[in-house]
Amino acid sequence: MRWTIEGIAGGVLLGGSGLGLMLAGTVWKGRSVRPFAARRAARKTHEAYVRDVERATRQAIAAARRAAGAGEPAIVTVGAVERLLRERYGYEHVEREHAAAALRRGFREQGCAADCVTDAYG
């Protein structure tokens, strides 16, 4: 077996990068486990919550429209949105005010005034 310059240089490069990663791990001692920016992590969590509330609202409106008979209005409740958030998205506690506000927005955006009834305005 012959040792070549290319083989030796590749081994040194690979070994050096491995040592660099080990040194970085020793210096930072697991800091990468914690979020780099707590505010950004909180903002992303809030954005995910808002997105999930809006999705649950759309799903509740669609389910109510499917369940309504011909000529009957679809009944969409805040409780249905809360239930979807708990069951499908795993939120243990859902603010009723957040679900009601999202339902009012979805009610306007999806043109529900003609064929839906909701308790979000009460």
C-alpha positions as a LaTeX table, in Angstrom:
\begin{tabular}{lrrr}
\hline
Residue & $x$ (\AA) & $y$ (\AA) & $z$ (\AA) \\
\hline
Met1 & 0.00 & 0.00 & 0.00 \\
Arg2 & 1.43 & 3.34 & $-1.04$ \\
Trp3 & 0.87 & 6.56 & 0.82 \\
Thr4 & 0.04 & 9.44 & $-1.47$ \\
Ile5 & $-0.04$ & 13.16 & $-0.80$ \\
Glu6 & $-3.73$ & 13.31 & $-1.70$ \\
Gly7 & $-4.57$ & 10.56 & 0.80 \\
Ile8 & $-2.56$ & 12.13 & 3.58 \\
Ala9 & $-4.02$ & 15.61 & 2.92 \\
Gly10 & $-7.55$ & 14.20 & 2.93 \\
Gly11 & $-6.95$ & 12.43 & 6.24 \\
Val12 & $-5.50$ & 15.54 & 7.82 \\
Leu13 & $-8.42$ & 17.63 & 6.57 \\
Leu14 & $-11.01$ & 15.15 & 7.83 \\
Gly15 & $-9.27$ & 14.69 & 11.17 \\
Gly16 & $-8.80$ & 18.44 & 11.59 \\
Ser17 & $-12.47$ & 19.17 & 10.97 \\
Gly18 & $-13.45$ & 16.50 & 13.49 \\
Leu19 & $-11.11$ & 17.97 & 16.09 \\
Gly20 & $-12.56$ & 21.42 & 15.38 \\
Leu21 & $-16.08$ & 20.17 & 16.00 \\
Met22 & $-15.00$ & 18.48 & 19.23 \\
Leu23 & $-13.30$ & 21.69 & 20.40 \\
Ala24 & $-16.40$ & 23.76 & 19.57 \\
Gly25 & $-18.57$ & 21.32 & 21.53 \\
Thr26 & $-16.26$ & 21.58 & 24.52 \\
Val27 & $-16.22$ & 25.38 & 24.44 \\
Trp28 & $-19.98$ & 25.90 & 24.03 \\
Lys29 & $-20.99$ & 23.03 & 26.37 \\
Gly30 & $-24.42$ & 22.33 & 24.90 \\
Arg31 & $-25.58$ & 25.89 & 24.29 \\
Ser32 & $-27.03$ & 24.84 & 20.97 \\
Val33 & $-29.77$ & 22.97 & 22.85 \\
Arg34 & $-31.20$ & 26.25 & 24.14 \\
Pro35 & $-32.67$ & 28.70 & 21.60 \\
Phe36 & $-30.27$ & 31.36 & 20.39 \\
Ala37 & $-32.89$ & 34.09 & 20.68 \\
Ala38 & $-35.66$ & 33.68 & 23.24 \\
Arg39 & $-37.74$ & 36.43 & 21.65 \\
Arg40 & $-37.58$ & 34.79 & 18.25 \\
Ala41 & $-38.59$ & 31.44 & 19.74 \\
Ala42 & $-41.56$ & 33.09 & 21.52 \\
Arg43 & $-42.57$ & 34.89 & 18.33 \\
Lys44 & $-42.46$ & 31.65 & 16.30 \\
Thr45 & $-44.55$ & 29.90 & 18.96 \\
His46 & $-47.14$ & 32.69 & 18.82 \\
Glu47 & $-47.19$ & 32.60 & 15.01 \\
Ala48 & $-47.79$ & 28.84 & 15.09 \\
Tyr49 & $-50.65$ & 29.32 & 17.59 \\
Val50 & $-52.30$ & 31.99 & 15.41 \\
Arg51 & $-51.90$ & 29.80 & 12.31 \\
Asp52 & $-53.43$ & 26.81 & 14.11 \\
Val53 & $-56.38$ & 28.87 & 15.37 \\
Glu54 & $-57.07$ & 30.08 & 11.82 \\
Arg55 & $-56.82$ & 26.54 & 10.43 \\
Ala56 & $-59.18$ & 25.21 & 13.10 \\
Thr57 & $-61.63$ & 28.02 & 12.23 \\
Arg58 & $-61.59$ & 27.12 & 8.53 \\
Gln59 & $-62.06$ & 23.44 & 9.38 \\
Ala60 & $-64.97$ & 24.19 & 11.73 \\
Ile61 & $-66.72$ & 26.31 & 9.08 \\
Ala62 & $-66.20$ & 23.64 & 6.43 \\
Ala63 & $-67.48$ & 20.89 & 8.74 \\
Ala64 & $-70.56$ & 22.93 & 9.64 \\
Arg65 & $-71.31$ & 23.60 & 5.98 \\
Arg66 & $-71.01$ & 19.88 & 5.18 \\
Ala67 & $-73.27$ & 18.96 & 8.11 \\
Ala68 & $-76.00$ & 21.47 & 7.23 \\
Gly69 & $-78.93$ & 20.20 & 5.24 \\
Ala70 & $-80.16$ & 21.70 & 2.02 \\
Gly71 & $-81.57$ & 25.17 & 2.68 \\
Glu72 & $-80.43$ & 25.13 & 6.32 \\
Pro73 & $-77.82$ & 27.51 & 7.73 \\
Ala74 & $-74.51$ & 26.06 & 8.90 \\
Ile75 & $-74.11$ & 26.47 & 12.67 \\
Val76 & $-70.51$ & 27.24 & 13.61 \\
Thr77 & $-69.73$ & 27.56 & 17.31 \\
Val78 & $-66.72$ & 28.85 & 19.20 \\
Gly79 & $-66.77$ & 25.56 & 21.09 \\
Ala80 & $-66.21$ & 23.67 & 17.83 \\
Val81 & $-63.09$ & 25.75 & 17.13 \\
Glu82 & $-61.84$ & 25.17 & 20.69 \\
Arg83 & $-62.48$ & 21.43 & 20.40 \\
Leu84 & $-60.55$ & 21.23 & 17.11 \\
Leu85 & $-57.62$ & 23.08 & 18.65 \\
Arg86 & $-57.52$ & 20.63 & 21.54 \\
Glu87 & $-58.07$ & 17.44 & 19.55 \\
Arg88 & $-56.14$ & 18.07 & 16.33 \\
Tyr89 & $-53.47$ & 20.56 & 17.36 \\
Gly90 & $-52.81$ & 19.45 & 20.95 \\
Tyr91 & $-53.43$ & 22.70 & 22.81 \\
Glu92 & $-54.49$ & 22.02 & 26.39 \\
His93 & $-55.76$ & 25.52 & 27.11 \\
Val94 & $-57.45$ & 27.63 & 24.45 \\
Glu95 & $-58.59$ & 31.19 & 25.10 \\
Arg96 & $-62.26$ & 31.47 & 24.17 \\
Glu97 & $-61.67$ & 35.09 & 23.10 \\
His98 & $-58.96$ & 34.03 & 20.64 \\
Ala99 & $-61.19$ & 31.35 & 19.12 \\
Ala100 & $-64.13$ & 33.80 & 18.90 \\
Ala101 & $-62.01$ & 36.50 & 17.25 \\
Ala102 & $-60.65$ & 34.00 & 14.71 \\
Leu103 & $-64.18$ & 32.76 & 14.02 \\
Arg104 & $-65.41$ & 36.32 & 13.41 \\
Arg105 & $-62.52$ & 36.91 & 10.97 \\
Gly106 & $-63.17$ & 33.60 & 9.20 \\
Phe107 & $-66.88$ & 34.38 & 9.12 \\
Arg108 & $-66.18$ & 37.62 & 7.23 \\
Glu109 & $-63.40$ & 36.25 & 4.97 \\
Gln110 & $-65.31$ & 33.15 & 3.85 \\
Gly111 & $-68.59$ & 34.95 & 3.19 \\
Cys112 & $-70.53$ & 33.08 & 5.82 \\
Ala113 & $-73.19$ & 35.76 & 6.34 \\
Ala114 & $-75.34$ & 34.17 & 3.63 \\
Asp115 & $-75.33$ & 30.57 & 4.82 \\
Cys116 & $-73.86$ & 30.41 & 8.37 \\
Val117 & $-74.84$ & 31.25 & 11.94 \\
Thr118 & $-72.31$ & 31.70 & 14.73 \\
Asp119 & $-72.17$ & 32.50 & 18.42 \\
Ala120 & $-68.87$ & 34.38 & 18.11 \\
Tyr121 & $-70.64$ & 37.75 & 18.11 \\
Gly122 & $-72.53$ & 37.14 & 21.34 \\
\hline
\end{tabular}
